[in-house]
Amino acid sequence: MAGNGEVRKRKSSPVNVMGPPSKMYKQDPYPNATENGQPPPAEDQYVMELDGDDQISLPLVAATADTAEWQATIERVVRNVVSIHFCQTCSFDTDPAISSEATGFVVDAEKGYILTNRHVVGAGPFWGYCIFDNHEECDVYAVYRDPVHDFGILRFDPKAIKYMPLTALTLRPDLAKVGAEIRVVGNDAGEKLSILSGVISRLDRNAPEYGEGYSDFNTNYIQAAAAASGGSSGSPVVNLDGHAVALQAGGRADGAATDYFLPLDRPLRALECIRRGEAVPRGTIQTQWVIKPFDECRRLGLSSDWEAAIRKGFPKETGMLVAEIVLPEGPADKQLEEGDVLVKVNGELLTQFVRLDSLLDSNVDAKVSLLVQRGGKDVEVELQVGDLHAITPDRFVTVAGGSFHDLSYQQARLYAIPVRGVYVCEAAGSFKFESTDSGWLIESVDQKKTPNLDSFIEVMSKIPDRARVVVTYKHVRDLHTLTTSIIYIDRHWSNKMRLAVRNDVTGIWDFTDLAEPLPAPPAVRCKADFARLDTVGHPAAADVIRSFIRVSCTMPLKLDGFPRARKVGFGLVIDAEKGLVLISRGIVPFDLCDLSLTIAESIIVEAKVVFLHPLANYAVIQYDPSLVDAPVKSAKLATEPVKQGASTIFFGWNQNFRAVVVPTTVTDITTVAIPSNVSAPRYRAINLDAITVDTGLSGQCGSGVLVREDGTIEALWLNYLGERSPHNQKDVEYHLGLATPTLLPVLSELQAGKTPSLRILNVETNTVQMSQCRIMGVSEHWITKVAEANPSRHQLFMVRKIDCAPPSGYDAQSLHEGDIILTLNDKLITRVSELDIMYDVEFLDALIVRRGQELRLRVPTIPTSDLNTSRAVIFCGAVLHAPHHAVRQQISKLHSEVYVSVRTRGSPAYQYGLAPTNFITAVNDVPTPTLTEFVREVRKVDDNTYFRLRVVTFDNVPWVATMKKCEHYFPTLEFFKDDSGVWRKRAFGDEGVGLGGMGGVGGGGGVDEMGGVEEMNG
């Protein structure tokens, strides 16, 4: 949306509003709020969507009753109008990956051509289908999208329409006249056919600007008093005779009942070329022109003689074309200037865009002469006309998780920069730069210049896997600033370098695999020393810096509801000889990740995950110490818990990765529950005693320790991932301490070379005070015992939530919600640490209070080996895996083992409404309780055909989804752990590529075969 209130009315919601919700929530105060949390528009406006996500409002104008003539015309027209349902499968040029709906109309019934908008067809890969008035459906393929103007042409198979005669609308641009009554016949927000009336008020409006995305230019637009809605993009604007006189394109969002239509002169020319099987020649001198009225032209220096000549030659004209942007290094650079008033082209007086386009299009690779007025003087120049298609990208390469193409004329015009450079259309994987996801121009990679896509491909093909290279880049909005970064090249998860080339004959993009990945170079031993904190007055505490290592964790796939693709924090070395490092699970959430460790700010080594604690928010990772020649020190951990009120030293790492040290006091040690994330369950710590300290630095540091004067570590300082804030949609992180004695049993096993196999009670507890215990039936005998056992905290634990039942259900020995735990194996439980007794036993003898009565139970514990995700399937753009631990904690019943973790925008999963937190229970009515059965059934479905999914939302609402397969753009892939615990990736039918070892993953958010941007609910 531009500052003048213009908005493109383009694409409506990808899901029928009457369909099932993606997840049921409590009543929202703004039920129609946009995804960024904005409140809905006023009641006298309706909402339409730009891309299925960003909503813009326009006033609703009811159509008046039509005469019999208009009714007859509309009956003829509607048979030619189609509803287009489509995906732009990946980000490309100015277009993001989206799934949406729009309108088009048949312009050639014999050959099967449909005219619609260019912002519907898109600049990149397009996948879609259309629905005719009688609800017959057929696939459509993009065969032309204009490089500049807002029209595109789709092709369909006329033989696929069997139950209605096909007719076409005639394009009559000559009948668009001021005062003409028109009707806009289109798709009303994807729901039904709408017919809106209007009157053409202007023919000479400049093309509307829509902001930083795609915008039309170098054409006039038709303005009318009408207000079309979301999904109306591509609607025909017809006159009383039923001829299409314009193409609906955009409107205003500031309350004015105004629509903007594209004239049909250039679409008609393109259609005729395509009918003849010819290319559509398009010429350019890389100059943007605008219409300015005569009074403004006079202020720019238009002489009275030329004004008189123009007015005589074109008595109805009120303005002339004026140069607004002359692109640097283009054909007109240094010959034309901004503010030049165009008078003649090739000796012909000229005032209209249509004629200018015609002259340029017919002189591609030839020269034209222009006469302009500059400050009252005649200036004549001769310019070489370039090929507009040549500066409009029709290919892109995907490598290391990112996607790239040559900078387009559209982007260059928007920022008035030269049409050259490698543009990052999908900043993901190794190329996921900070602060923004798009708009980057790559200047060099690995100290080698990359002026164009071919040179970029050549450089990238010679960089081995896991290499770290220097990349320089600029942003299109700020070419003054050159940014330099060191990036990690992933060619193991994103192992393919693929070139996609547009094929206008087939209407799809053809993929070619380029250079095979070079193997990673062997790691070498490096030497370094740690920085000294000379200013700190606690030398032993300051020496803790030798026990800290910076950890960078990148994830190629979003699993388990974790919202980030890359996290950085600090880990504590617990065994320098074995290379064992303890790190928060807020940094390393699962083992499908690539770990890069920076030691002493100098040495970089890779690591692997060796242990993930199911409850206590820490992971243990391991690096190869033989590669490190540095005085790394094993942390000395306290064996006794720190006490409330104790003096200690806080050693932490702030947001700038700088060490900070300050004496402080332990203010509280209390049992806390990290809030769950309602919209997308993800790992969180439960049943823990959290330590807080009396220093403001603790809230600024996500990694650190509490250390004594002698250097003994009393507690870890960790970041805990919490809920997503409903106000700003940001993830809340809590910074809390964890006492070291609870770590020792697990760490001793790891140091002995064993992998701990823990068992847990599948419950979440909270503390209850003695006043509450009395009311709930705890006897005075036990209340006295509690006071004796824990003088500082008179508390017991109540079962707040039980994880979802196993398939066999709970037995009579299971705990219930509301039970108060007195003893486990005859030990009174008043501290969280005392619950650790559960880790090593299959059953616990429990004494509980239930409904005022004491009961003895033999409570089973559950193994934690299956709580971590070990397999994921990417299908139709959705990431599916078994419900992870956080899901089991928050749900009361598992509907199946096929859980939707994330979906990709622009994918079939997004288009057909399969949402994160859904469970898939059946494919074509065949039950699929597990991923294995799901994969077996979907492999039976032919590509580009429909199938049915039975789905249940997180809140137990069943519904049925129909979906069409698209293996070309969204192939089915599988990530899995083999018998040795190594993660592998394969397409179905492959044996699988091993990608584990010291690292395992790279990329950070972009598997090479997937398009679009990943999206999860919260």
PDB file of C-alpha atoms in Angstrom, residues 131-217:
ATOM      1  CA  ILE A 131     -12.885 -23.059 -11.751  1.00  0.00           C
ATOM      2  CA  PHE A 132     -15.485 -22.124 -14.359  1.00  0.00           C
ATOM      3  CA  ASP A 133     -18.979 -20.807 -13.727  1.00  0.00           C
ATOM      4  CA  ASN A 134     -20.438 -24.325 -13.791  1.00  0.00           C
ATOM      5  CA  HIS A 135     -17.770 -25.439 -11.262  1.00  0.00           C
ATOM      6  CA  GLU A 136     -15.740 -27.479 -13.690  1.00  0.00           C
ATOM      7  CA  GLU A 137     -12.057 -27.377 -12.809  1.00  0.00           C
ATOM      8  CA  CYS A 138      -8.873 -27.623 -14.825  1.00  0.00           C
ATOM      9  CA  ASP A 139      -5.178 -26.910 -14.355  1.00  0.00           C
ATOM     10  CA  VAL A 140      -3.688 -23.660 -15.625  1.00  0.00           C
ATOM     11  CA  TYR A 141      -0.112 -22.909 -16.645  1.00  0.00           C
ATOM     12  CA  ALA A 142       1.596 -19.549 -16.940  1.00  0.00           C
ATOM     13  CA  VAL A 143       2.714 -18.892 -20.513  1.00  0.00           C
ATOM     14  CA  TYR A 144       3.316 -15.140 -20.318  1.00  0.00           C
ATOM     15  CA  ARG A 145       3.792 -12.490 -17.707  1.00  0.00           C
ATOM     16  CA  ASP A 146       4.636  -9.009 -18.867  1.00  0.00           C
ATOM     17  CA  PRO A 147       7.942  -7.690 -17.497  1.00  0.00           C
ATOM     18  CA  VAL A 148       6.362  -4.356 -16.577  1.00  0.00           C
ATOM     19  CA  HIS A 149       2.616  -4.149 -17.100  1.00  0.00           C
ATOM     20  CA  ASP A 150       0.129  -5.827 -14.791  1.00  0.00           C
ATOM     21  CA  PHE A 151      -1.146  -8.585 -17.041  1.00  0.00           C
ATOM     22  CA  GLY A 152      -0.314 -12.216 -17.619  1.00  0.00           C
ATOM     23  CA  ILE A 153      -1.704 -15.059 -19.678  1.00  0.00           C
ATOM     24  CA  LEU A 154      -2.523 -18.563 -18.479  1.00  0.00           C
ATOM     25  CA  ARG A 155      -3.119 -21.629 -20.601  1.00  0.00           C
ATOM     26  CA  PHE A 156      -5.650 -24.405 -19.949  1.00  0.00           C
ATOM     27  CA  ASP A 157      -6.813 -27.464 -21.856  1.00  0.00           C
ATOM     28  CA  PRO A 158     -10.202 -26.648 -23.482  1.00  0.00           C
ATOM     29  CA  LYS A 159     -10.924 -30.376 -23.756  1.00  0.00           C
ATOM     30  CA  ALA A 160     -11.012 -30.585 -19.966  1.00  0.00           C
ATOM     31  CA  ILE A 161     -14.230 -28.532 -19.910  1.00  0.00           C
ATOM     32  CA  LYS A 162     -16.961 -30.992 -20.903  1.00  0.00           C
ATOM     33  CA  TYR A 163     -20.248 -29.660 -19.603  1.00  0.00           C
ATOM     34  CA  MET A 164     -20.474 -26.114 -20.957  1.00  0.00           C
ATOM     35  CA  PRO A 165     -19.667 -24.494 -24.291  1.00  0.00           C
ATOM     36  CA  LEU A 166     -16.532 -22.381 -24.117  1.00  0.00           C
ATOM     37  CA  THR A 167     -16.637 -18.836 -25.377  1.00  0.00           C
ATOM     38  CA  ALA A 168     -14.193 -15.958 -25.123  1.00  0.00           C
ATOM     39  CA  LEU A 169     -14.471 -12.293 -24.357  1.00  0.00           C
ATOM     40  CA  THR A 170     -13.370  -9.938 -27.087  1.00  0.00           C
ATOM     41  CA  LEU A 171     -10.749  -7.389 -26.071  1.00  0.00           C
ATOM     42  CA  ARG A 172     -11.788  -3.876 -27.169  1.00  0.00           C
ATOM     43  CA  PRO A 173      -9.443  -1.306 -25.668  1.00  0.00           C
ATOM     44  CA  ASP A 174     -10.819   1.306 -28.056  1.00  0.00           C
ATOM     45  CA  LEU A 175     -14.214   1.240 -26.296  1.00  0.00           C
ATOM     46  CA  ALA A 176     -12.896   2.458 -22.941  1.00  0.00           C
ATOM     47  CA  LYS A 177     -14.196   6.023 -22.876  1.00  0.00           C
ATOM     48  CA  VAL A 178     -14.915   8.591 -20.186  1.00  0.00           C
ATOM     49  CA  GLY A 179     -18.503   8.331 -19.031  1.00  0.00           C
ATOM     50  CA  ALA A 180     -18.931   4.770 -20.218  1.00  0.00           C
ATOM     51  CA  GLU A 181     -20.939   2.575 -17.888  1.00  0.00           C
ATOM     52  CA  ILE A 182     -19.108  -0.644 -17.021  1.00  0.00           C
ATOM     53  CA  ARG A 183     -19.399  -3.768 -14.888  1.00  0.00           C
ATOM     54  CA  VAL A 184     -16.606  -5.553 -13.080  1.00  0.00           C
ATOM     55  CA  VAL A 185     -17.379  -9.267 -13.113  1.00  0.00           C
ATOM     56  CA  GLY A 186     -15.151 -11.182 -10.754  1.00  0.00           C
ATOM     57  CA  ASN A 187     -14.425 -13.346  -7.799  1.00  0.00           C
ATOM     58  CA  ASP A 188     -15.651 -11.788  -4.545  1.00  0.00           C
ATOM     59  CA  ALA A 189     -12.997 -12.736  -1.987  1.00  0.00           C
ATOM     60  CA  GLY A 190     -12.914 -16.253  -3.384  1.00  0.00           C
ATOM     61  CA  GLU A 191     -16.480 -16.985  -2.335  1.00  0.00           C
ATOM     62  CA  LYS A 192     -18.822 -16.265  -5.209  1.00  0.00           C
ATOM     63  CA  LEU A 193     -19.249 -14.299  -8.390  1.00  0.00           C
ATOM     64  CA  SER A 194     -19.626 -10.579  -7.823  1.00  0.00           C
ATOM     65  CA  ILE A 195     -20.850  -7.946 -10.229  1.00  0.00           C
ATOM     66  CA  LEU A 196     -19.962  -4.364  -9.408  1.00  0.00           C
ATOM     67  CA  SER A 197     -21.113  -1.366 -11.404  1.00  0.00           C
ATOM     68  CA  GLY A 198     -19.156   1.767 -12.183  1.00  0.00           C
ATOM     69  CA  VAL A 199     -18.540   4.619 -14.572  1.00  0.00           C
ATOM     70  CA  ILE A 200     -15.200   5.397 -16.209  1.00  0.00           C
ATOM     71  CA  SER A 201     -14.062   8.801 -14.981  1.00  0.00           C
ATOM     72  CA  ARG A 202     -10.474   9.073 -16.294  1.00  0.00           C
ATOM     73  CA  LEU A 203      -8.311   7.484 -18.973  1.00  0.00           C
ATOM     74  CA  ASP A 204      -5.039   9.248 -18.225  1.00  0.00           C
ATOM     75  CA  ARG A 205      -4.203   8.342 -14.669  1.00  0.00           C
ATOM     76  CA  ASN A 206      -0.621   7.346 -13.861  1.00  0.00           C
ATOM     77  CA  ALA A 207      -0.103   3.758 -12.784  1.00  0.00           C
ATOM     78  CA  PRO A 208      -0.722   3.322  -9.042  1.00  0.00           C
ATOM     79  CA  GLU A 209       2.260   2.611  -6.786  1.00  0.00           C
ATOM     80  CA  TYR A 210       1.834  -0.294  -4.397  1.00  0.00           C
ATOM     81  CA  GLY A 211       4.925   0.196  -2.240  1.00  0.00           C
ATOM     82  CA  GLU A 212       8.020  -1.980  -2.316  1.00  0.00           C
ATOM     83  CA  GLY A 213       6.509  -4.938  -4.137  1.00  0.00           C
ATOM     84  CA  TYR A 214       5.556  -5.174  -7.765  1.00  0.00           C
ATOM     85  CA  SER A 215       4.158  -2.015  -9.359  1.00  0.00           C
ATOM     86  CA  ASP A 216       3.166  -1.249 -12.920  1.00  0.00           C
ATOM     87  CA  PHE A 217       4.674   1.773 -14.650  1.00  0.00           C
TER      88      PHE A 217
END
